Short mmCIF file of C-alpha atoms and ligand atoms in Angstrom, two decimals:
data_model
loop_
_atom_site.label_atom_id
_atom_site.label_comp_id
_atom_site.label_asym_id
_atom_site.label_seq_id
_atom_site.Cartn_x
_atom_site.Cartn_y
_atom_site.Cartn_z
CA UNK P 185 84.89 76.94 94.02
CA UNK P 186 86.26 77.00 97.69
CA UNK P 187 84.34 78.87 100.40
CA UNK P 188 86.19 80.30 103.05
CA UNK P 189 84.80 80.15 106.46
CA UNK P 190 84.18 83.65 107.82
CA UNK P 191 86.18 84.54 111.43
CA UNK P 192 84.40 86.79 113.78
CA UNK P 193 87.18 89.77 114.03
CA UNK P 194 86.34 93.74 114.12
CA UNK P 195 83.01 91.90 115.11
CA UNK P 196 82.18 91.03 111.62
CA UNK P 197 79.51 88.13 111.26
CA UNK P 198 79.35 85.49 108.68
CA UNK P 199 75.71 84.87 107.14
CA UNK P 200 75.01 81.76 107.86
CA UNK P 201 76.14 78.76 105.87
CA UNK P 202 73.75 76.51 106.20
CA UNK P 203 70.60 77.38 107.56
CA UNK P 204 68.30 78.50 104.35
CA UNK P 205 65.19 79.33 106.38
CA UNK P 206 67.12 82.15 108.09
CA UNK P 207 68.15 83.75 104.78
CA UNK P 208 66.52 86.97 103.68
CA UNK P 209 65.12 86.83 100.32
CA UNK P 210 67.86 89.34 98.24
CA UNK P 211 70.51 88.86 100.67
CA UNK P 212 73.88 87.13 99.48
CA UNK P 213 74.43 84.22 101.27
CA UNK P 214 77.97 82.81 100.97
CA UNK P 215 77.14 78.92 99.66
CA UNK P 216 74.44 79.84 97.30
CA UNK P 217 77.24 82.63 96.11
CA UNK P 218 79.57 80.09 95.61
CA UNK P 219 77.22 78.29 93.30
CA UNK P 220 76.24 82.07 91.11
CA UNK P 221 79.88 82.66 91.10
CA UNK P 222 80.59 79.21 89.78
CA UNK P 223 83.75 79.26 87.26
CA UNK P 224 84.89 82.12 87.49
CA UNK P 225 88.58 82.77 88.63
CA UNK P 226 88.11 86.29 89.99
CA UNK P 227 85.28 85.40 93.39
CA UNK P 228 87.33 82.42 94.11
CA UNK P 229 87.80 82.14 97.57
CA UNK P 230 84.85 84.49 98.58
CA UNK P 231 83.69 85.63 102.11
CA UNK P 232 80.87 87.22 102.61
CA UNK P 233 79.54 89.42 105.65
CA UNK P 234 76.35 90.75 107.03
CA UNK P 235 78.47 93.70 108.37
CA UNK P 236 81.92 94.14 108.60
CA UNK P 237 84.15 97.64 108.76
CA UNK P 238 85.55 98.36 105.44
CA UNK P 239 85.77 95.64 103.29
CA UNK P 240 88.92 97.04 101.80
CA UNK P 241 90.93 97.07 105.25
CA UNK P 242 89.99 93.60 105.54
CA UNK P 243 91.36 92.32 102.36
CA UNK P 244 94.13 94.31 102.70
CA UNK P 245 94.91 91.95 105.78
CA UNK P 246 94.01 89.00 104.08
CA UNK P 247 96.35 89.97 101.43
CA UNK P 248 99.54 90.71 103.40
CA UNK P 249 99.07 86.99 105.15
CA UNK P 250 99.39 85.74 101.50
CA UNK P 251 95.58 85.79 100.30
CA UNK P 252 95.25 84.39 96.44
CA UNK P 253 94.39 86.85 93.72
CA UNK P 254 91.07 86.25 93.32
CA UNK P 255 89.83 86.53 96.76
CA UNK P 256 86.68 88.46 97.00
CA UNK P 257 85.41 90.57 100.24
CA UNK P 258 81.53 91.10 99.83
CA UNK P 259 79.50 93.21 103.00
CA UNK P 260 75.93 93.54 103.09
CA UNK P 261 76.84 96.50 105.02
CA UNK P 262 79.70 98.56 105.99
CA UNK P 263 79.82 100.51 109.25
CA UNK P 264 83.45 102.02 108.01
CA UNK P 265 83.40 102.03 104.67
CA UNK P 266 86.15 104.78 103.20
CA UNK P 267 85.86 106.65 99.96
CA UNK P 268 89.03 108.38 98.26
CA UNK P 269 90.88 110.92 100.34
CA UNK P 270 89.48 109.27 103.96
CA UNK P 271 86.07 110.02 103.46
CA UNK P 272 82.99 108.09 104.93
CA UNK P 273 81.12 105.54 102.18
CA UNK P 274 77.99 104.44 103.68
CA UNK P 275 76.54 100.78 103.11
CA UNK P 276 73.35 100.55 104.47
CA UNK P 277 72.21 96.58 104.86
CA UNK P 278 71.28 95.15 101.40
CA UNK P 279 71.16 98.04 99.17
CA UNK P 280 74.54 97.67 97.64
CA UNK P 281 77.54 96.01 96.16
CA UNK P 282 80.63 96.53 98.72
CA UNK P 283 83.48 94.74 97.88
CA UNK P 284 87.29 94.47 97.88
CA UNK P 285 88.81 91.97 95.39
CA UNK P 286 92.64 91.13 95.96
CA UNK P 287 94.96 91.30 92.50
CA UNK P 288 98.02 90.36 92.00
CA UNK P 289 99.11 91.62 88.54
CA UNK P 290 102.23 92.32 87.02
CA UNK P 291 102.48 95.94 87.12
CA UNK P 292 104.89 98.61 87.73
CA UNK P 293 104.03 100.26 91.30
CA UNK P 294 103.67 103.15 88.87
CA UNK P 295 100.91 102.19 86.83
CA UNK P 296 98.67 100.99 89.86
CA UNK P 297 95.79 103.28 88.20
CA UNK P 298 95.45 100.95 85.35
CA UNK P 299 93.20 99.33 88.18
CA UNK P 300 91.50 101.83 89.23
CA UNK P 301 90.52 101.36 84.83
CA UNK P 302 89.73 99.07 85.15
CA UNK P 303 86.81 98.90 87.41
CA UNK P 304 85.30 101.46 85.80
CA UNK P 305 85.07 99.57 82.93
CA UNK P 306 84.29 96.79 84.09
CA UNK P 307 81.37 98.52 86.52
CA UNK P 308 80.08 100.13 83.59
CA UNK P 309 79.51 97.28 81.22
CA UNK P 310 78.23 95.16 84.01
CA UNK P 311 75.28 97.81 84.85
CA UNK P 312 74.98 98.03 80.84
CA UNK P 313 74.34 94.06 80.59
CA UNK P 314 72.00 93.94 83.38
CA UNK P 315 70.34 97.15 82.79
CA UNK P 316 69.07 99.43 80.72
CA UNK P 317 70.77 102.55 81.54
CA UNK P 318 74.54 103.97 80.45
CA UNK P 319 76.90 103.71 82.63
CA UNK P 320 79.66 106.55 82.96
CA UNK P 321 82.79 107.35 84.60
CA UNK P 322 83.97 110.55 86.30
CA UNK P 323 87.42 111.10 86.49
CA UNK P 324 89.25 110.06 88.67
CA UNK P 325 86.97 106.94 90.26
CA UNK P 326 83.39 107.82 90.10
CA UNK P 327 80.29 105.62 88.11
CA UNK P 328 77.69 108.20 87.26
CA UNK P 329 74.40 107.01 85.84
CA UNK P 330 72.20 109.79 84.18
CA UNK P 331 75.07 111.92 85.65
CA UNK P 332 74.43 111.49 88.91
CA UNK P 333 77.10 109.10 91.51
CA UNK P 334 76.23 105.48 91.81
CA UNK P 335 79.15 104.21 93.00
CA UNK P 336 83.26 104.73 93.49
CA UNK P 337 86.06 102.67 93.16
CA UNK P 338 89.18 102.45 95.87
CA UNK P 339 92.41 100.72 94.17
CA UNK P 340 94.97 100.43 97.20
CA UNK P 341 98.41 98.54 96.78
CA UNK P 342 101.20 97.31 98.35
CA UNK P 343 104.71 97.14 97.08
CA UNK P 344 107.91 95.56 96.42
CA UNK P 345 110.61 98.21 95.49
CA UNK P 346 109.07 99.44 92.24
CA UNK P 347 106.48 96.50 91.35
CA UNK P 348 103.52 96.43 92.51
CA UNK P 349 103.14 93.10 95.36
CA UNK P 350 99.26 93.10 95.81
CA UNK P 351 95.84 95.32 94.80
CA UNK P 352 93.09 95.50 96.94
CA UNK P 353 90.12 97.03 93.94
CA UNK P 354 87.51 97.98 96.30
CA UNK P 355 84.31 98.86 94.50
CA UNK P 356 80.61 100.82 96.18
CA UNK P 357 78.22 100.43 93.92
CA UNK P 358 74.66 102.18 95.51
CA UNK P 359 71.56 99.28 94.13
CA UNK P 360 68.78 100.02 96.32
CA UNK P 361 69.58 103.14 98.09
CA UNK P 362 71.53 106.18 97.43
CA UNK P 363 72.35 108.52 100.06
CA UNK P 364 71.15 112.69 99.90
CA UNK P 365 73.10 114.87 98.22
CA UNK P 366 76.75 116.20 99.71
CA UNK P 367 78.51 118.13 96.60
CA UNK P 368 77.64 115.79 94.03
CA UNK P 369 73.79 114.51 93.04
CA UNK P 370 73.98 110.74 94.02
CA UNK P 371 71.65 107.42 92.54
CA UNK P 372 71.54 104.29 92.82
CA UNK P 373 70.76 101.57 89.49
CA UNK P 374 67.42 100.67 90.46
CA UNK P 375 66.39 104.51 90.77
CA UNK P 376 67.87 104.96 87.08
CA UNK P 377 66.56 101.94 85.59
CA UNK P 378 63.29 101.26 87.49
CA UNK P 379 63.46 97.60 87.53
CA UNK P 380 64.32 95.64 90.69
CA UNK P 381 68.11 94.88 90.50
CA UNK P 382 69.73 90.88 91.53
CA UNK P 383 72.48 91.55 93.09
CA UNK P 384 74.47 88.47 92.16
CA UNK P 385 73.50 88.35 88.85
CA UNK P 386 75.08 92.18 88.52
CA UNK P 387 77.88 90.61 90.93
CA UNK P 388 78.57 87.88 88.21
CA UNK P 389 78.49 90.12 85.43
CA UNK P 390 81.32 92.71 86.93
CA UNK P 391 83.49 89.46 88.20
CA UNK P 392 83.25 88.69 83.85
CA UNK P 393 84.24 91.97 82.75
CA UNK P 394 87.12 92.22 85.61
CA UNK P 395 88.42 88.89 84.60
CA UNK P 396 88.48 89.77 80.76
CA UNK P 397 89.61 93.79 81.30
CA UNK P 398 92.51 92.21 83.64
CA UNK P 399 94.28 90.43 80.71
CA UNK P 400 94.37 93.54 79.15
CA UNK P 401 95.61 95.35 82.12
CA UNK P 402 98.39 97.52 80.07
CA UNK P 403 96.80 97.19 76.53
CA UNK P 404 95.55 100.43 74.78
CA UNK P 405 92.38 99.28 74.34
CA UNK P 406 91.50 99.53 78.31
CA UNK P 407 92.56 103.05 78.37
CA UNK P 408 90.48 103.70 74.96
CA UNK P 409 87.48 102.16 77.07
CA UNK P 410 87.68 104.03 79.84
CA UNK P 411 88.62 107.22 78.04
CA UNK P 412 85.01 106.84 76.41
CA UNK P 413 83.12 106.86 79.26
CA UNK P 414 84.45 109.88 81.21
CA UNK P 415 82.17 112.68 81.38
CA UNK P 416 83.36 116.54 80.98
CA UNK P 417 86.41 116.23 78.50
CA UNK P 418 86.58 119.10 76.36
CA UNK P 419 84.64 121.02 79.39
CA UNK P 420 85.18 123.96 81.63
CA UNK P 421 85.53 122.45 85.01
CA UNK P 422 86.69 123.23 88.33
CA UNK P 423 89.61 121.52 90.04
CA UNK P 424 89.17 121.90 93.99
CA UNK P 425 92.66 121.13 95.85
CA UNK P 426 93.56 121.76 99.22
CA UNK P 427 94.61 124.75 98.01
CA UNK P 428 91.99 126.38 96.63
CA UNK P 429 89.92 126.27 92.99
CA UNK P 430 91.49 125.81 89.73
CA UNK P 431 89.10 126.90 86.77
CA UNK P 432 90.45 125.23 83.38
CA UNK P 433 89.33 122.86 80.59
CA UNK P 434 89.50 119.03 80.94
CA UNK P 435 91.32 118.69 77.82
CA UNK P 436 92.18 114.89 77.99
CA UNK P 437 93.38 111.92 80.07
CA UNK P 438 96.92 110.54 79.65
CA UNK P 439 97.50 106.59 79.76
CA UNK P 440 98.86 106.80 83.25
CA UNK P 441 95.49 108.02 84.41
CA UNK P 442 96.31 111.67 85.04
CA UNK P 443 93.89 114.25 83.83
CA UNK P 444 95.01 117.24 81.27
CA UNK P 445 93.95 120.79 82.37
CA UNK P 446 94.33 123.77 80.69
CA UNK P 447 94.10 126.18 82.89
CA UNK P 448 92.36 129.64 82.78
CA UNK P 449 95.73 131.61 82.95
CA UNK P 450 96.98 129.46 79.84
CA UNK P 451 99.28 126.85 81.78
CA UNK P 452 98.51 123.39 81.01
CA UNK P 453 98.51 120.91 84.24
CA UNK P 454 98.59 117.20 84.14
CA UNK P 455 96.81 116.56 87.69
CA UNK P 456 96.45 112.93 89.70
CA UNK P 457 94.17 112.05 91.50
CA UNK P 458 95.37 112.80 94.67
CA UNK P 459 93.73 115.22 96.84
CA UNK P 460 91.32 116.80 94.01
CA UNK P 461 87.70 117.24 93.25
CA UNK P 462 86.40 117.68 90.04
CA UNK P 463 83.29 119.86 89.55
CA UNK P 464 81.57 121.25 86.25
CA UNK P 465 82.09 125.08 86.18
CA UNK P 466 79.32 126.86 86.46
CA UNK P 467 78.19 128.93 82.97
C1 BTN D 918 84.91 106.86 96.34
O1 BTN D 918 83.93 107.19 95.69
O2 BTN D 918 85.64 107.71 96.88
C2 BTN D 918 85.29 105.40 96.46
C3 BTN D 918 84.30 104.62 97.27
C4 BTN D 918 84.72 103.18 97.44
C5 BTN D 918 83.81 102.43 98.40
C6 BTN D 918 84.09 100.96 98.42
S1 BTN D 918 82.80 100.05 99.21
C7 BTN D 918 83.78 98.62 99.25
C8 BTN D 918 85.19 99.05 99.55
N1 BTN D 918 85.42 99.12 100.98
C9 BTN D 918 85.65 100.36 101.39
O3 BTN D 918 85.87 100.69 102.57
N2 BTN D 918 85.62 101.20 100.35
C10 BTN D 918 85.36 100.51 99.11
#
């Protein structure tokens, strides 16, 4: 496995590469990553920072100078991460997985979602192997443990007419630390599971499932997956768009991703995630 050298731009610093008296105990350092993430294709180059911006803007460069599909981005901490729709993700030193891993399937620009699947699978059966605690999904990109948020997922892409060109699956999953409470209850896995949580190890284990879920990036079985683990279908919820609230019933999820509403007045809506917040209505 090849380790890229870090560069020092947006004033992002590399850990160190070799210097093992300097490392802190539970922080990734890039060589012995190399060694955890050892043959698997998805990891392969990876750079790691101590603290970098978003880890998803800087794949996304990497990726339109030609990066390899493959490439993983990991921060220790982010001082601008980004969550859907712009907003802040916070990645306090250590306490987290934060990390942007280029693709480069064969998709249709149109089915770009099938990512955003995909790590939600894959998240969730990664937390399930190294934990004890079930992992679920909110529609359209949250991972919810005992139904709280532990962590979103950011699929951005780039394209080429009407195919997709490159993926940047950036995935926050909250370990150590989980931050208070803005509209949603938030948790991170070691609150949930109460044992003390090795990073790489869980690392390793989402790497796995991505690699395996990718070759099934279209197949009906991903969508069955991921259809499992969402929480509220067959609910009353409450869709929150920029223009106001919707009240309906999360009915069901199509393949493409979109969520079926019926909504109170009767009318059923397929809605994407775009610029919409899901909340349970309140009985
Ligand atoms: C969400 O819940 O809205 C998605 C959050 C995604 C956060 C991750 S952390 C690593 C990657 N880099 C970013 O700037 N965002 C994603």
């Amino acid at each position: 496995m090849c380790l890229q050298r870090m560069s020092t731009e947006d004033s992002t610093t590399a850990i160190g590469i070799r210097r093992p008296s300097r490392y802190n105990r539970g922080m990734f350092h890039a060589s012995e990553l190399v060694r955890q993430l050892a043959g698997l294709r998805f990891g392969h180059p990876v750079q790691v920072f101590q603290q970098i911006g978003s880890t998803n803007d800087h794949a996304k460069r990497l990726a339109e100078g030609g990066a390899p599909e493959g490439l993983l981005v990991l921060a220790e901490e982010q001082t601008a991460g980004r969550g859907r729709m712009n907003r802040h993700w916070l990645t306090p030193p250590g306490t987290a997985l934060a990390l942007s891993l280029i693709l480069r399937p064969t998709l249709p620009a149109a089915q770009l979602s099938r990512l955003t699947l995909l790590a939600g699978v894959a998240a969730c059966e990664a937390i399930e192997q190294t934990t004890t605690v079930r992992a679920e999904l909110k529609w359209p990109n949250d991972i919810l443990l005992s139904g709280k948020k532990a962590g979103g997922i950011l699929v951005e892409g780039a394209f080429n007419g009407e195919a997709l060109d490159y993926a940047v699956l950036g995935l926050g999953l909250n370990v150590s630390w989980s931050p208070e409470a803005v509209d949603f209850p938030a948790t991170n896995v070691q609150a949930e599971c109460g044992q003390t949580i090795d990073r790489a190890q869980l690392l390793r284990a989402l790497l796995t499932r991505l690699e395996t879920w990718a070759a099934a990036l279209t197949a009906p079985a991903l969508f069955e997956a991921w259809r499992a683990r969402l929480v509220w279908l067959g609910q009353p919820i409450v869709i929150h768009t920029p223009e106001g609230e919707l009240p309906g019933q999360a009915e069901d999820v199509d393949d493409d991703g979109a969520l079926r509403v019926r909504l109170a007045s009767g009318e059923m809506r397929r809605v994407l995630a775009g610029d919409v917040h899901l909340r349970p209505a309140r009985g």
